[in-house]
Short mmCIF file of C-alpha atoms in Angstrom, two decimals:
data_model
loop_
_atom_site.label_atom_id
_atom_site.label_comp_id
_atom_site.label_asym_id
_atom_site.label_seq_id
_atom_site.Cartn_x
_atom_site.Cartn_y
_atom_site.Cartn_z
CA MET A 1 0.00 0.00 0.00
CA PRO A 2 1.40 3.46 -0.83
CA PHE A 3 2.93 5.37 2.08
CA MET A 4 0.54 8.35 2.02
CA LYS A 5 -2.56 6.15 1.96
CA THR A 6 -1.22 4.10 4.85
CA LYS A 7 -0.48 7.26 6.81
CA TYR A 8 -3.98 8.66 6.33
CA ILE A 9 -5.59 5.38 7.39
CA ALA A 10 -3.40 5.27 10.51
CA LEU A 11 -4.22 8.87 11.42
CA TYR A 12 -7.93 8.30 10.84
CA THR A 13 -7.88 5.23 13.08
CA VAL A 14 -6.08 7.13 15.82
CA LEU A 15 -8.54 10.03 15.61
CA LEU A 16 -11.43 7.59 16.04
CA VAL A 17 -9.80 6.17 19.14
CA PHE A 18 -9.05 9.73 20.32
CA SER A 19 -12.79 10.42 20.19
CA GLY A 20 -13.46 7.41 22.38
CA GLN A 21 -10.75 8.49 24.79
CA VAL A 22 -12.26 11.96 25.18
CA PHE A 23 -15.60 10.46 26.11
CA ALA A 24 -13.88 7.96 28.41
CA GLN A 25 -12.69 10.91 30.51
CA SER A 26 -16.29 11.32 31.65
CA ASN A 27 -15.73 8.25 33.80
CA ALA A 28 -13.75 8.68 37.01
CA LEU A 29 -10.02 8.18 36.45
CA SER A 30 -9.40 8.93 40.12
CA SER A 31 -10.93 7.92 43.41
CA SER A 32 -8.89 10.32 45.54
CA PRO A 33 -10.73 12.78 47.81
CA TYR A 34 -7.91 15.24 47.01
CA SER A 35 -9.25 15.43 43.45
CA LEU A 36 -11.85 17.76 44.98
CA TYR A 37 -9.34 20.64 44.86
CA GLY A 38 -8.76 22.84 41.82
CA LEU A 39 -9.39 21.00 38.56
CA GLY A 40 -8.51 17.63 40.09
CA LEU A 41 -5.34 15.61 40.51
CA THR A 42 -2.63 16.23 37.94
CA ASN A 43 -1.96 13.12 35.88
CA ASP A 44 1.40 11.49 36.60
CA ILE A 45 1.10 8.53 34.23
CA GLY A 46 3.60 8.60 31.37
CA THR A 47 4.03 6.83 28.05
CA GLY A 48 6.19 3.84 27.20
CA LYS A 49 8.68 2.80 29.86
CA ILE A 50 8.49 6.05 31.90
CA ASN A 51 6.09 4.66 34.55
CA GLY A 52 8.63 2.08 35.73
CA LEU A 53 11.43 4.65 36.01
CA GLY A 54 10.13 6.95 38.72
CA LYS A 55 8.35 9.08 36.09
CA SER A 56 11.80 10.31 34.94
CA GLY A 57 12.35 10.86 31.22
CA ILE A 58 13.40 14.43 30.40
CA ALA A 59 16.77 13.27 29.03
CA ILE A 60 15.54 10.07 27.32
CA PRO A 61 15.27 10.29 23.49
CA SER A 62 12.25 8.97 21.58
CA SER A 63 14.45 6.51 19.69
CA THR A 64 12.49 3.37 20.66
CA PHE A 65 9.19 4.69 22.08
CA ILE A 66 7.09 7.85 22.44
CA ASN A 67 8.47 10.02 25.26
CA ASN A 68 6.20 12.95 26.13
CA SER A 69 8.51 14.27 28.86
CA ASN A 70 10.51 16.47 26.48
CA PRO A 71 9.49 17.60 22.96
CA ALA A 72 13.15 17.64 21.92
CA SER A 73 13.18 13.85 22.21
CA PHE A 74 11.10 13.62 19.01
CA GLY A 75 14.13 14.76 17.03
CA ALA A 76 15.61 11.32 17.73
CA ILE A 77 12.85 9.26 16.06
CA PRO A 78 14.61 6.91 13.61
CA LYS A 79 14.07 7.20 9.89
CA ASN A 80 11.29 4.86 8.62
CA ALA A 81 9.91 4.30 12.14
CA PHE A 82 6.30 4.91 13.15
CA PHE A 83 5.52 4.66 16.87
CA TYR A 84 2.18 3.94 18.56
CA ASP A 85 1.48 3.94 22.29
CA PHE A 86 -1.68 2.72 24.00
CA GLY A 87 -1.84 2.96 27.79
CA PHE A 88 -4.13 1.49 30.43
CA LYS A 89 -4.10 1.91 34.19
CA GLY A 90 -5.80 0.44 37.24
CA GLU A 91 -5.57 1.73 40.79
CA THR A 92 -6.56 0.46 44.22
CA ASN A 93 -6.83 3.29 46.74
CA ILE A 94 -7.18 2.97 50.51
CA SER A 95 -8.06 6.26 52.24
CA ALA A 96 -7.71 6.63 56.00
CA GLU A 97 -9.18 9.40 58.14
CA GLY A 98 -8.73 8.97 61.88
CA ALA A 99 -9.80 5.42 62.77
CA SER A 100 -11.92 4.89 59.65
CA SER A 101 -10.83 3.81 56.16
CA ASN A 102 -12.32 3.32 52.74
CA SER A 103 -11.11 1.48 49.64
CA SER A 104 -11.91 1.92 45.96
CA ILE A 105 -10.82 0.64 42.55
CA THR A 106 -10.63 2.58 39.28
CA ALA A 107 -9.50 1.53 35.80
CA ASN A 108 -9.40 3.26 32.43
CA PHE A 109 -7.28 4.27 29.45
CA SER A 110 -4.29 6.41 30.40
CA ASN A 111 -3.00 7.58 27.00
CA ILE A 112 -2.95 7.02 23.28
CA GLY A 113 -0.48 8.48 20.81
CA ILE A 114 1.47 8.30 17.57
CA ALA A 115 4.86 9.65 16.47
CA PHE A 116 6.80 9.57 13.22
CA PRO A 117 9.80 11.23 11.50
CA ILE A 118 9.18 14.16 9.18
CA ASN A 119 12.66 13.90 7.70
CA GLU A 120 16.09 12.68 8.80
CA LYS A 121 16.46 15.47 11.36
CA SER A 122 12.97 16.00 12.79
CA GLY A 123 9.97 14.16 14.17
CA PHE A 124 6.40 14.87 15.21
CA GLY A 125 4.01 13.27 17.67
CA ILE A 126 0.48 13.70 18.94
CA THR A 127 -0.81 12.20 22.18
CA LEU A 128 -4.04 12.38 24.12
CA ILE A 129 -3.69 12.00 27.87
CA PRO A 130 -5.66 13.05 30.94
CA PHE A 131 -4.23 16.31 32.25
CA THR A 132 -6.25 16.14 35.47
CA SER A 133 -8.72 13.62 36.86
CA VAL A 134 -11.61 14.02 39.29
CA GLY A 135 -13.40 11.27 41.19
CA TYR A 136 -14.67 11.76 44.73
CA THR A 137 -17.71 11.16 46.92
CA ILE A 138 -18.32 12.93 50.22
CA SER A 139 -21.38 11.66 52.05
CA GLY A 140 -23.03 11.77 55.46
CA ILE A 141 -22.61 15.52 56.03
CA GLU A 142 -25.32 16.52 58.51
CA SER A 143 -26.20 20.11 59.41
CA TYR A 144 -29.03 21.99 61.06
CA ILE A 145 -31.18 24.30 58.99
CA GLU A 146 -30.45 27.81 60.20
CA GLY A 147 -33.02 28.97 62.73
CA SER A 148 -34.55 25.52 63.29
CA THR A 149 -33.88 22.11 64.80
CA ASN A 150 -34.44 20.31 61.48
CA LEU A 151 -31.53 18.41 59.94
CA PHE A 152 -30.45 18.09 56.34
CA ASN A 153 -28.05 15.47 54.98
CA THR A 154 -25.66 16.30 52.12
CA THR A 155 -23.81 14.12 49.61
CA VAL A 156 -21.33 15.66 47.15
CA GLU A 157 -19.92 13.80 44.14
CA GLY A 158 -17.53 14.83 41.39
CA GLU A 159 -16.12 13.17 38.28
CA GLY A 160 -14.45 14.00 34.98
CA GLY A 161 -11.31 16.00 34.33
CA ILE A 162 -9.29 17.90 31.76
CA ASN A 163 -7.86 16.26 28.62
CA ASP A 164 -4.51 17.20 27.09
CA LEU A 165 -4.19 16.88 23.32
CA LYS A 166 -0.42 17.35 23.09
CA MET A 167 1.51 17.97 19.87
CA ASN A 168 5.32 17.69 19.96
CA TYR A 169 7.92 18.61 17.36
CA GLY A 170 11.63 17.88 17.74
CA TYR A 171 14.58 18.84 15.55
CA SER A 172 18.19 17.60 15.64
CA LEU A 173 20.50 20.55 15.07
CA THR A 174 23.47 18.18 15.31
CA ASP A 175 23.93 14.50 16.08
CA ASN A 176 24.19 15.46 19.77
CA PHE A 177 21.84 18.43 20.20
CA ARG A 178 18.06 18.46 19.83
CA LEU A 179 15.46 21.20 20.26
CA GLY A 180 11.71 20.83 20.58
CA ILE A 181 8.45 22.73 20.95
CA THR A 182 5.11 21.54 22.27
CA ALA A 183 1.53 22.79 22.15
CA SER A 184 -1.30 21.46 24.31
CA ALA A 185 -4.99 21.92 23.65
CA LEU A 186 -6.58 21.52 27.09
CA PHE A 187 -10.28 20.85 27.37
CA GLY A 188 -12.74 18.88 29.45
CA LYS A 189 -15.71 18.75 31.77
CA ILE A 190 -15.99 18.32 35.53
CA THR A 191 -19.41 17.30 36.80
CA GLU A 192 -20.35 18.09 40.39
CA THR A 193 -23.54 16.82 42.00
CA GLU A 194 -24.79 17.94 45.41
CA THR A 195 -27.79 16.20 46.96
CA ASN A 196 -29.48 17.60 50.07
CA TYR A 197 -32.12 15.62 51.95
CA ILE A 198 -34.15 17.70 54.37
CA PHE A 199 -35.82 15.95 57.31
CA ALA A 200 -38.71 18.00 58.63
CA ASP A 201 -42.44 17.52 59.06
CA SER A 202 -42.47 16.63 55.36
CA TYR A 203 -39.73 15.14 53.20
CA SER A 204 -37.96 17.28 50.60
CA SER A 205 -34.72 17.23 48.63
CA ILE A 206 -32.57 19.66 46.67
CA LEU A 207 -30.45 18.25 43.83
CA ILE A 208 -27.82 20.55 42.28
CA ASP A 209 -26.04 19.40 39.09
CA GLU A 210 -23.22 21.47 37.61
CA ASP A 211 -21.33 20.79 34.38
CA ASN A 212 -18.14 22.87 34.50
CA ARG A 213 -16.33 23.08 31.16
CA TYR A 214 -12.79 24.42 30.73
CA SER A 215 -10.55 24.99 27.71
CA GLY A 216 -7.26 26.68 26.89
CA LEU A 217 -3.92 26.45 25.08
CA ARG A 218 -0.47 25.89 26.57
CA LEU A 219 2.95 26.13 24.91
CA GLY A 220 6.33 24.77 25.90
CA ALA A 221 9.85 23.94 24.70
CA GLY A 222 12.88 21.85 25.60
CA PHE A 223 16.29 20.59 24.55
CA GLN A 224 18.44 17.47 24.87
CA TYR A 225 22.21 17.36 24.63
CA ASP A 226 24.31 14.20 24.47
CA ILE A 227 27.44 15.23 26.34
CA ALA A 228 29.18 11.92 25.68
CA LYS A 229 28.33 8.50 24.31
CA ASN A 230 26.88 7.38 27.64
CA LEU A 231 25.64 10.67 29.10
CA SER A 232 22.67 12.81 28.03
CA VAL A 233 21.25 16.00 29.49
CA GLY A 234 17.66 17.11 29.07
CA GLY A 235 17.36 20.63 30.36
CA GLY A 236 15.40 23.77 29.76
CA VAL A 237 12.08 21.92 29.53
CA VAL A 238 9.63 24.77 30.01
CA ASN A 239 5.84 24.89 30.07
CA LEU A 240 4.63 28.47 29.88
CA PRO A 241 1.85 29.87 32.10
CA ALA A 242 -1.63 29.39 30.65
CA THR A 243 -5.18 30.41 31.41
CA LEU A 244 -8.15 28.06 31.14
CA SER A 245 -11.49 29.76 30.63
CA GLY A 246 -14.67 28.06 31.75
CA ASP A 247 -18.42 28.13 31.89
CA THR A 248 -20.98 26.20 33.90
CA ILE A 249 -24.44 24.88 33.20
CA GLY A 250 -26.36 24.23 36.40
CA THR A 251 -29.64 22.49 37.12
CA THR A 252 -31.35 22.72 40.52
CA THR A 253 -34.22 20.33 41.24
CA ILE A 254 -36.34 20.96 44.35
CA SER A 255 -38.65 18.08 45.24
CA THR A 256 -41.24 17.81 47.99
CA ASP A 257 -44.00 15.32 48.76
CA VAL A 258 -46.30 17.06 46.29
CA THR A 259 -44.27 19.20 43.85
CA THR A 260 -41.06 19.27 41.82
CA GLU A 261 -39.46 22.48 40.55
CA ILE A 262 -36.50 22.73 38.17
CA PHE A 263 -34.28 25.79 37.70
CA GLU A 264 -31.48 26.12 35.13
CA THR A 265 -28.54 28.53 35.08
CA ASP A 266 -25.74 29.27 32.62
CA SER A 267 -22.78 31.43 33.63
CA ASP A 268 -19.04 31.98 33.20
CA LEU A 269 -16.52 30.55 35.64
CA ASP A 270 -13.44 32.29 37.00
CA ASP A 271 -10.36 31.59 34.88
CA PHE A 272 -8.07 28.85 36.16
CA LYS A 273 -4.36 29.67 35.85
CA LEU A 274 -1.63 27.14 35.16
CA PRO A 275 1.86 28.11 36.37
CA LEU A 276 5.25 28.40 34.74
CA GLU A 277 7.04 25.04 34.94
CA PHE A 278 10.59 24.00 34.17
CA GLY A 279 12.44 20.71 34.38
CA PHE A 280 15.95 19.29 34.16
CA GLY A 281 17.03 15.70 33.58
CA LEU A 282 20.04 13.43 33.25
CA GLN A 283 20.52 9.99 31.74
CA THR A 284 23.68 7.90 31.82
CA THR A 285 24.61 4.34 30.87
CA LEU A 286 26.79 2.27 33.20
CA GLN A 287 28.68 -0.78 31.94
CA GLU A 288 26.34 -0.89 28.91
CA ALA A 289 23.69 -2.93 30.76
CA PHE A 290 22.48 -0.31 33.27
CA THR A 291 20.79 3.01 32.49
CA VAL A 292 20.17 5.64 35.18
CA SER A 293 17.76 8.56 34.74
CA LEU A 294 17.16 11.53 37.06
CA ASP A 295 14.56 14.31 36.79
CA TYR A 296 13.75 17.49 38.70
CA LYS A 297 10.74 19.70 37.93
CA LYS A 298 9.35 22.82 39.58
CA SER A 299 5.91 24.40 39.18
CA PHE A 300 5.46 28.02 40.32
CA TRP A 301 1.91 27.84 41.67
CA ASP A 302 2.53 30.72 44.11
CA ASP A 303 2.64 33.15 41.20
CA THR A 304 -0.90 32.25 40.11
CA ASN A 305 -2.27 33.83 43.33
CA GLN A 306 -5.03 31.23 43.46
CA SER A 307 -6.72 29.52 46.36
CA ASP A 308 -9.39 26.89 46.67
CA GLN A 309 -12.28 27.07 49.10
CA ILE A 310 -10.28 25.02 51.59
CA GLY A 311 -6.65 25.06 50.42
CA THR A 312 -4.04 27.32 48.84
CA PHE A 313 -1.91 26.59 45.77
CA VAL A 314 1.83 26.56 46.55
CA ASP A 315 5.03 25.98 44.55
CA GLN A 316 5.61 22.31 43.78
CA ASP A 317 8.87 20.35 43.47
CA PHE A 318 9.12 16.94 41.79
CA PHE A 319 12.02 14.46 41.99
CA GLY A 320 12.19 11.24 39.99
CA ALA A 321 14.88 8.57 39.63
CA GLY A 322 14.96 5.38 37.59
CA LEU A 323 17.24 2.42 36.90
CA GLN A 324 16.96 0.03 33.96
CA PHE A 325 18.82 -3.21 33.31
CA LYS A 326 19.04 -5.00 29.98
CA SER A 327 21.39 -7.90 29.34
CA THR A 328 24.21 -7.39 26.86
CA GLY A 329 24.12 -11.10 25.99
CA ASN A 330 22.97 -12.70 22.75
CA GLN A 331 19.99 -10.59 21.63
CA LEU A 332 18.57 -13.53 19.67
CA LYS A 333 17.56 -14.99 23.03
CA PHE A 334 14.22 -13.74 24.34
CA PHE A 335 15.22 -13.32 27.99
CA ASN A 336 18.27 -11.26 27.05
CA ARG A 337 15.97 -8.72 25.43
CA LEU A 338 13.80 -8.18 28.53
CA GLU A 339 14.16 -4.79 30.26
CA TYR A 340 13.93 -4.62 34.06
CA ARG A 341 13.16 -1.29 35.74
CA ALA A 342 12.87 0.29 39.17
CA GLY A 343 12.32 3.85 40.29
CA PHE A 344 11.22 6.32 42.93
CA ASN A 345 9.34 9.60 42.68
CA TYR A 346 8.38 12.28 45.19
CA ASP A 347 6.62 15.62 45.01
CA ASN A 348 5.78 17.96 47.86
CA GLY A 349 2.35 18.80 46.45
CA ASN A 350 0.77 21.95 45.04
CA ILE A 351 -2.01 22.25 47.64
CA GLU A 352 -1.60 23.38 51.25
CA ILE A 353 -4.45 22.81 53.72
CA ASP A 354 -4.21 24.26 57.24
CA ASN A 355 -0.45 24.82 56.70
CA THR A 356 -0.01 21.16 55.72
CA ARG A 357 1.20 20.15 52.26
CA ILE A 358 -0.40 17.21 50.47
CA SER A 359 2.77 15.43 49.34
CA ASN A 360 3.04 12.25 47.28
CA SER A 361 5.74 9.57 47.06
CA ALA A 362 5.96 6.19 45.34
CA ILE A 363 8.29 3.34 44.47
CA ASN A 364 8.00 1.81 41.01
CA PHE A 365 8.86 -1.48 39.36
CA GLY A 366 8.52 -2.39 35.71
CA ILE A 367 9.40 -4.84 33.01
CA GLY A 368 9.50 -4.46 29.24
CA VAL A 369 8.58 -7.54 27.21
CA PRO A 370 9.71 -7.43 23.55
CA LEU A 371 7.20 -8.41 20.88
CA LYS A 372 9.40 -8.69 17.77
CA ARG A 373 13.14 -9.16 17.45
CA ASP A 374 13.57 -6.78 14.50
CA THR A 375 11.64 -3.80 16.01
CA SER A 376 11.46 -1.98 19.33
CA SER A 377 7.82 -3.02 19.87
CA MET A 378 7.29 -3.84 23.53
CA ILE A 379 4.65 -4.31 26.21
CA ASN A 380 5.65 -2.25 29.26
CA PHE A 381 4.24 -3.33 32.61
CA SER A 382 4.68 -1.22 35.74
CA TYR A 383 3.57 -1.28 39.36
CA SER A 384 3.75 1.57 41.87
CA TYR A 385 3.09 1.63 45.58
CA GLY A 386 2.69 5.07 47.06
CA ASN A 387 1.07 7.30 49.62
CA LYS A 388 -0.42 10.76 49.55
CA GLY A 389 -1.45 13.16 52.32
CA THR A 390 -1.48 12.65 56.09
CA ILE A 391 -3.95 11.83 58.85
CA SER A 392 -2.68 14.72 60.98
CA SER A 393 -4.68 17.96 61.20
CA GLY A 394 -7.85 16.05 60.43
CA LEU A 395 -6.73 15.29 56.85
CA ILE A 396 -6.78 12.07 54.83
CA LYS A 397 -3.91 9.71 54.07
CA GLU A 398 -4.04 7.55 50.97
CA ASN A 399 -2.12 4.38 50.22
CA TYR A 400 -2.42 3.23 46.63
CA HIS A 401 -1.39 0.43 44.31
CA LEU A 402 -1.10 1.59 40.71
CA PHE A 403 -0.78 -0.79 37.77
CA SER A 404 -0.15 0.38 34.22
CA ILE A 405 0.30 -1.30 30.85
CA ASN A 406 1.68 0.49 27.81
CA LEU A 407 1.57 -1.19 24.44
CA SER A 408 4.45 0.54 22.66
CA LEU A 409 4.55 -0.49 19.01
CA GLU A 410 6.90 0.32 16.15
CA GLY A 411 5.95 0.07 12.49
CA ILE A 412 8.65 0.14 9.83
CA TRP A 413 7.90 2.13 6.64
CA PHE A 414 9.79 2.52 3.36
CA GLN A 415 11.91 -0.56 4.07
CA LYS A 416 12.29 -3.13 1.33
CA ARG A 417 11.42 -6.69 2.23
CA LYS A 418 14.24 -9.17 2.17
CA ILE A 419 13.75 -12.09 -0.22
CA TYR A 420 15.50 -15.29 0.68
#
């Protein structure tokens, strides 16, 4: 089949799956009560092998898989290669508050993307990933109606999140130096439902549904420099500040024993500001079999001057470290082509509640299973165990088990078949 026709069919297929992924974001990708704040929890799931390496990848080139951590990496996509990445995740979350605890399970797609070379020096990729995720339920809130002894019971639920349609372009200025730019179209819906049951002489309820929609554009850039054969630097990864505009459509339903009234509202929301972010990374190879990667990222949330109803946004620091082992033995043997990974990541959180930061830390393990000997196609499995928050100051501590699978495929184009 001609190259152009094949490319259009591939792009059309991906766009169809993209459409399904956008709608999938309407289901809860998170079960964390901390997704109540802001626009939800920021997604920390990566593409390819990143999840098993402590989420570190700023200095890793996209030479064998799609690496969204740095747009400059796309300048390393090999000629004739076409990469696909399909990600899935499942999470078990145990939340503890005081002496009580609650567990939940969520599962969904985590990403889908394609990448390909434009010419010998540049490459392009497009990926759809959740930017934030919301999924919480707060129930059993009892209060007295002002001026009376009658009680009302409140349940609040939220789900949805913001999608990130990310486009990356990378260019190799030299064999050792790559530059890249990125553009993200951010969009999505967060649904909040508040149900109030009023216990008085007669039964009544108030149901408030709000669909909050946000959208905006964010730009960024980065570079990678191979200092030596076994040492790469990925620095200057910058995501510029951005503003997400929003609107809300609300429906209030008031029901009593005899009547039901419905009121609808449509109004603009306050803009939500995303901060300036920068990151720096290193990657080095030791004795050919071991690869070490280190990342540091900082987000300047203080400069957005934003606060939530309960918490305040504060500057956030992220640290990630990963180690990969791959045998240097005979690569015709299957087990010599397996990749074993371990990592650790920590961030001090971007929300502060009652002078307490909601930090997050996790250890990661992963394995890459090759699919074909003559390509870099691989199934990447990873597992993370982590915790978030604290039970002090009346807050909630979460322990979670996170499983992810990334199907990272490589197609080879413009390569003549060998005839034996």
